[in-house]
Coordinates of N, CA, C and O in Angstrom, one line a residue:
M1 N 15.0 0.6 9.0 CA 13.7 1.1 9.1 C 13.0 1.1 7.7 O 11.9 0.8 7.5
S2 N 13.8 1.4 6.6 CA 13.2 1.5 5.3 C 12.8 0.1 4.8 O 11.9 -0.1 4.1
D3 N 13.6 -1.0 5.2 CA 13.3 -2.3 4.9 C 11.9 -2.7 5.5 O 11.1 -3.3 4.8
Q4 N 11.6 -2.3 6.7 CA 10.4 -2.7 7.3 C 9.2 -1.9 6.6 O 8.2 -2.5 6.4
S5 N 9.5 -0.7 6.3 CA 8.5 0.1 5.6 C 8.2 -0.5 4.2 O 7.0 -0.5 3.8
S6 N 9.2 -0.9 3.5 CA 9.1 -1.5 2.2 C 8.3 -2.8 2.3 O 7.4 -3.1 1.5
T7 N 8.6 -3.6 3.3 CA 7.9 -4.9 3.5 C 6.5 -4.6 3.8 O 5.6 -5.3 3.3
S8 N 6.2 -3.7 4.6 CA 4.8 -3.4 5.0 C 4.0 -2.9 3.8 O 2.9 -3.3 3.5
S9 N 4.7 -2.1 2.9 CA 4.1 -1.6 1.7 C 3.8 -2.7 0.8 O 2.7 -2.8 0.2
Q10 N 4.7 -3.6 0.6 CA 4.5 -4.8 -0.2 C 3.3 -5.7 0.3 O 2.5 -6.2 -0.5
E11 N 3.3 -5.8 1.6 CA 2.2 -6.6 2.1 C 0.8 -5.9 1.9 O -0.2 -6.6 1.6
D12 N 0.8 -4.6 2.0 CA -0.4 -3.9 1.8 C -0.9 -4.1 0.3 O -2.0 -4.3 0.0
I13 N 0.1 -4.0 -0.6 CA -0.2 -4.2 -2.0 C -0.8 -5.6 -2.3 O -1.7 -5.8 -3.0
K14 N -0.1 -6.6 -1.6 CA -0.6 -7.9 -1.8 C -2.0 -8.1 -1.3 O -2.9 -8.7 -2.0
L15 N -2.3 -7.5 -0.2 CA -3.7 -7.7 0.4 C -4.7 -6.9 -0.5 O -5.8 -7.4 -0.7
I16 N -4.3 -5.8 -1.0 CA -5.2 -5.1 -1.9 C -5.4 -5.9 -3.2 O -6.6 -6.0 -3.7
L17 N -4.4 -6.4 -3.7 CA -4.5 -7.2 -5.0 C -5.4 -8.4 -4.7 O -6.3 -8.7 -5.6
I18 N -5.2 -9.1 -3.6 CA -6.0 -10.3 -3.3 C -7.5 -9.9 -3.3 O -8.3 -10.5 -3.8
G19 N -7.8 -8.8 -2.6 CA -9.1 -8.3 -2.5 C -9.7 -7.9 -3.8 O -10.9 -8.3 -4.1
L20 N -9.0 -7.3 -4.7 CA -9.5 -6.9 -6.0 C -9.7 -8.1 -6.9 O -10.7 -8.2 -7.6
V21 N -8.8 -9.1 -6.8 CA -9.0 -10.3 -7.6 C -10.2 -11.1 -7.1 O -11.0 -11.6 -7.9
R22 N -10.4 -11.2 -5.8 CA -11.5 -11.9 -5.2 C -12.8 -11.3 -5.7 O -13.8 -12.1 -5.8
Q23 N -12.9 -10.1 -5.9 CA -14.1 -9.4 -6.4 C -14.5 -9.8 -7.8 O -15.6 -9.4 -8.3
T24 N -13.5 -10.4 -8.5 CA -13.8 -10.7 -9.9 C -13.5 -12.2 -10.2 O -12.5 -12.6 -10.7
P25 N -14.5 -13.0 -9.9 CA -14.4 -14.5 -10.1 C -14.0 -14.9 -11.6 O -13.4 -15.9 -11.8
A26 N -14.3 -14.0 -12.5 CA -14.0 -14.4 -13.9 C -12.5 -14.5 -14.1 O -12.1 -15.2 -15.1
L27 N -11.7 -14.0 -13.3 CA -10.3 -14.1 -13.4 C -9.7 -15.5 -12.9 O -8.7 -15.9 -13.4
Y28 N -10.5 -16.1 -12.0 CA -9.9 -17.4 -11.5 C -10.9 -18.5 -11.4 O -10.4 -19.7 -11.2
D29 N -12.1 -18.3 -11.7 CA -13.1 -19.4 -11.6 C -13.5 -20.0 -12.9 O -14.2 -19.3 -13.7
P30 N -13.0 -21.2 -13.3 CA -13.3 -21.7 -14.6 C -14.8 -21.9 -14.9 O -15.2 -22.0 -16.0
G31 N -15.6 -22.0 -13.8 CA -17.0 -22.2 -14.0 C -17.8 -20.9 -14.2 O -19.0 -20.9 -14.5
H32 N -17.1 -19.8 -14.1 CA -17.7 -18.5 -14.3 C -18.0 -18.2 -15.8 O -17.2 -18.6 -16.7
V33 N -19.1 -17.6 -16.1 CA -19.6 -17.4 -17.5 C -18.6 -16.6 -18.3 O -18.4 -16.8 -19.5
D34 N -17.8 -15.7 -17.7 CA -16.9 -14.8 -18.4 C -15.4 -15.3 -18.2 O -14.5 -14.6 -18.6
Y35 N -15.2 -16.5 -17.7 CA -13.9 -17.0 -17.5 C -13.0 -17.0 -18.8 O -11.8 -16.7 -18.8
K36 N -13.7 -17.3 -19.9 CA -12.9 -17.4 -21.2 C -13.0 -16.1 -22.0 O -12.5 -16.0 -23.1
N37 N -13.6 -15.1 -21.4 CA -13.7 -13.8 -22.1 C -12.4 -13.0 -21.9 O -12.2 -12.3 -20.9
R38 N -11.5 -13.1 -22.9 CA -10.2 -12.6 -22.8 C -10.3 -11.0 -22.7 O -9.5 -10.4 -22.0
V39 N -11.2 -10.4 -23.5 CA -11.3 -9.0 -23.5 C -11.7 -8.5 -22.1 O -11.0 -7.5 -21.6
L40 N -12.7 -9.1 -21.5 CA -13.1 -8.6 -20.2 C -12.0 -8.8 -19.1 O -11.7 -8.0 -18.3
K41 N -11.3 -10.0 -19.2 CA -10.2 -10.2 -18.3 C -9.1 -9.3 -18.4 O -8.5 -8.8 -17.4
D42 N -8.7 -8.9 -19.7 CA -7.7 -7.9 -19.9 C -8.1 -6.6 -19.3 O -7.3 -5.9 -18.7
K43 N -9.3 -6.2 -19.6 CA -9.8 -4.9 -19.1 C -9.8 -4.9 -17.5 O -9.4 -3.9 -16.9
T44 N -10.2 -6.0 -16.9 CA -10.2 -6.1 -15.5 C -8.8 -6.0 -14.9 O -8.6 -5.3 -13.9
W45 N -7.9 -6.7 -15.5 CA -6.5 -6.6 -15.1 C -5.9 -5.2 -15.2 O -5.2 -4.7 -14.3
A46 N -6.3 -4.5 -16.3 CA -5.9 -3.1 -16.4 C -6.5 -2.2 -15.3 O -5.8 -1.4 -14.8
E47 N -7.7 -2.5 -15.0 CA -8.4 -1.7 -13.9 C -7.7 -2.0 -12.6 O -7.5 -1.1 -11.8
I48 N -7.4 -3.3 -12.3 CA -6.7 -3.6 -11.1 C -5.3 -2.9 -11.1 O -4.9 -2.4 -10.0
N49 N -4.6 -3.0 -12.2 CA -3.3 -2.3 -12.3 C -3.5 -0.8 -12.0 O -2.6 -0.3 -11.2
N50 N -4.5 -0.2 -12.5 CA -4.7 1.3 -12.2 C -5.0 1.5 -10.7 O -4.5 2.5 -10.1
D51 N -5.8 0.6 -10.1 CA -6.1 0.7 -8.7 C -4.9 0.6 -7.8 O -4.7 1.3 -6.8
I52 N -4.0 -0.3 -8.2 CA -2.8 -0.6 -7.3 C -1.6 0.3 -7.7 O -0.8 0.7 -6.9
G53 N -1.5 0.7 -9.0 CA -0.4 1.5 -9.4 C 0.8 0.7 -9.8 O 1.9 1.1 -9.7
I54 N 0.6 -0.6 -10.2 CA 1.7 -1.5 -10.6 C 2.1 -1.1 -12.0 O 1.2 -1.0 -12.9
P55 N 3.4 -1.0 -12.3 CA 3.8 -0.7 -13.7 C 3.2 -1.8 -14.7 O 3.1 -3.0 -14.3
D56 N 2.9 -1.4 -15.9 CA 2.3 -2.3 -16.9 C 3.2 -3.5 -17.1 O 2.7 -4.6 -17.3
F57 N 4.5 -3.4 -17.1 CA 5.4 -4.5 -17.4 C 5.3 -5.6 -16.3 O 5.4 -6.8 -16.6
V58 N 5.0 -5.2 -15.1 CA 4.9 -6.2 -14.0 C 3.6 -7.0 -14.3 O 3.6 -8.2 -14.1
V59 N 2.5 -6.3 -14.7 CA 1.3 -7.0 -14.9 C 1.5 -8.0 -16.1 O 1.1 -9.1 -16.0
V60 N 2.2 -7.6 -17.1 CA 2.5 -8.4 -18.3 C 3.3 -9.6 -17.8 O 3.0 -10.8 -18.2
V61 N 4.3 -9.4 -17.0 CA 5.1 -10.5 -16.5 C 4.3 -11.5 -15.7 O 4.4 -12.7 -15.9
V62 N 3.4 -11.0 -14.8 CA 2.6 -11.9 -14.0 C 1.6 -12.7 -14.9 O 1.5 -13.9 -14.7
V63 N 1.0 -12.0 -15.9 CA 0.1 -12.8 -16.8 C 0.9 -13.8 -17.5 O 0.4 -15.0 -17.7
V64 N 2.0 -13.5 -18.0 CA 2.8 -14.5 -18.8 C 3.2 -15.7 -17.9 O 3.1 -16.8 -18.3
V65 N 3.6 -15.4 -16.7 CA 4.0 -16.5 -15.7 C 2.8 -17.3 -15.4 O 2.9 -18.6 -15.5
V66 N 1.6 -16.8 -15.2 CA 0.4 -17.5 -15.0 C 0.1 -18.4 -16.2 O -0.2 -19.6 -16.0
V67 N 0.2 -17.9 -17.4 CA -0.1 -18.6 -18.6 C 0.9 -19.8 -18.7 O 0.5 -20.9 -19.0
V68 N 2.1 -19.5 -18.5 CA 3.2 -20.6 -18.6 C 2.9 -21.7 -17.6 O 3.0 -22.9 -17.9
V69 N 2.6 -21.3 -16.4 CA 2.3 -22.3 -15.3 C 1.1 -23.2 -15.7 O 1.1 -24.4 -15.6
V70 N 0.0 -22.5 -16.2 CA -1.2 -23.3 -16.7 C -0.8 -24.2 -17.8 O -1.2 -25.4 -17.8
V71 N 0.0 -23.8 -18.8 CA 0.4 -24.6 -19.9 C 1.2 -25.8 -19.4 O 1.0 -27.0 -19.8
V72 N 2.1 -25.6 -18.5 CA 3.0 -26.6 -17.9 C 2.1 -27.7 -17.2 O 2.2 -28.9 -17.4
V73 N 1.1 -27.2 -16.4 CA 0.2 -28.1 -15.7 C -0.6 -28.9 -16.7 O -0.7 -30.2 -16.5
V74 N -1.1 -28.3 -17.7 CA -1.9 -29.1 -18.7 C -1.0 -30.1 -19.4 O -1.4 -31.3 -19.5
V75 N 0.2 -29.8 -19.7 CA 1.1 -30.7 -20.4 C 1.4 -31.9 -19.4 O 1.4 -33.0 -19.9
V76 N 1.7 -31.6 -18.2 CA 2.0 -32.7 -17.2 C 0.8 -33.6 -17.1 O 1.0 -34.8 -17.1
V77 N -0.4 -33.0 -17.0 CA -1.6 -33.9 -16.8 C -1.8 -34.7 -18.1 O -2.1 -35.9 -18.0
V78 N -1.6 -34.2 -19.3 CA -1.7 -34.9 -20.5 C -0.7 -36.1 -20.5 O -1.0 -37.2 -20.9
V79 N 0.5 -35.8 -20.2 CA 1.6 -36.8 -20.2 C 1.2 -37.9 -19.2 O 1.4 -39.1 -19.5
L80 N 0.8 -37.5 -18.0 CA 0.4 -38.5 -17.0 C -0.7 -39.4 -17.5 O -0.7 -40.6 -17.3
L81 N -1.7 -38.8 -18.1 CA -2.8 -39.5 -18.6 C -2.4 -40.5 -19.7 O -2.9 -41.6 -19.8
L82 N -1.5 -40.0 -20.6 CA -1.0 -40.9 -21.6 C -0.2 -42.1 -21.1 O -0.4 -43.2 -21.5
L83 N 0.6 -41.8 -20.1 CA 1.3 -42.9 -19.4 C 0.4 -43.9 -18.7 O 0.6 -45.1 -18.8
L84 N -0.6 -43.3 -18.1 CA -1.6 -44.2 -17.4 C -2.3 -45.1 -18.4 O -2.5 -46.3 -18.1
F85 N -2.7 -44.6 -19.5 CA -3.4 -45.4 -20.5 C -2.4 -46.4 -21.3 O -2.8 -47.4 -21.7
L86 N -1.2 -46.0 -21.4 CA -0.2 -46.9 -22.1 C 0.3 -48.0 -21.2 O 0.8 -49.0 -21.7
L87 N 0.2 -47.8 -19.9 CA 0.7 -48.9 -19.0 C -0.3 -49.8 -18.6 O -1.2 -50.3 -18.6

């Protein structure tokens, strides 16, 4: 019973998180005027954190993972473009 309750709670948190992020395109839309505004994005993530009640370290881990994924994607694209032009 507690596993089902825990899963339901996690799903609720995920849905709330998705809704909060959707309300703030600056977090995910590169075309948004504030997309590169790090201060605003950090403040927004902190507000989302407060709304959901996720511990700060989890938010930091999520942000670090997202940054690492973006860096890896950029590196892969650059390498593929270099290979394309060299061949």
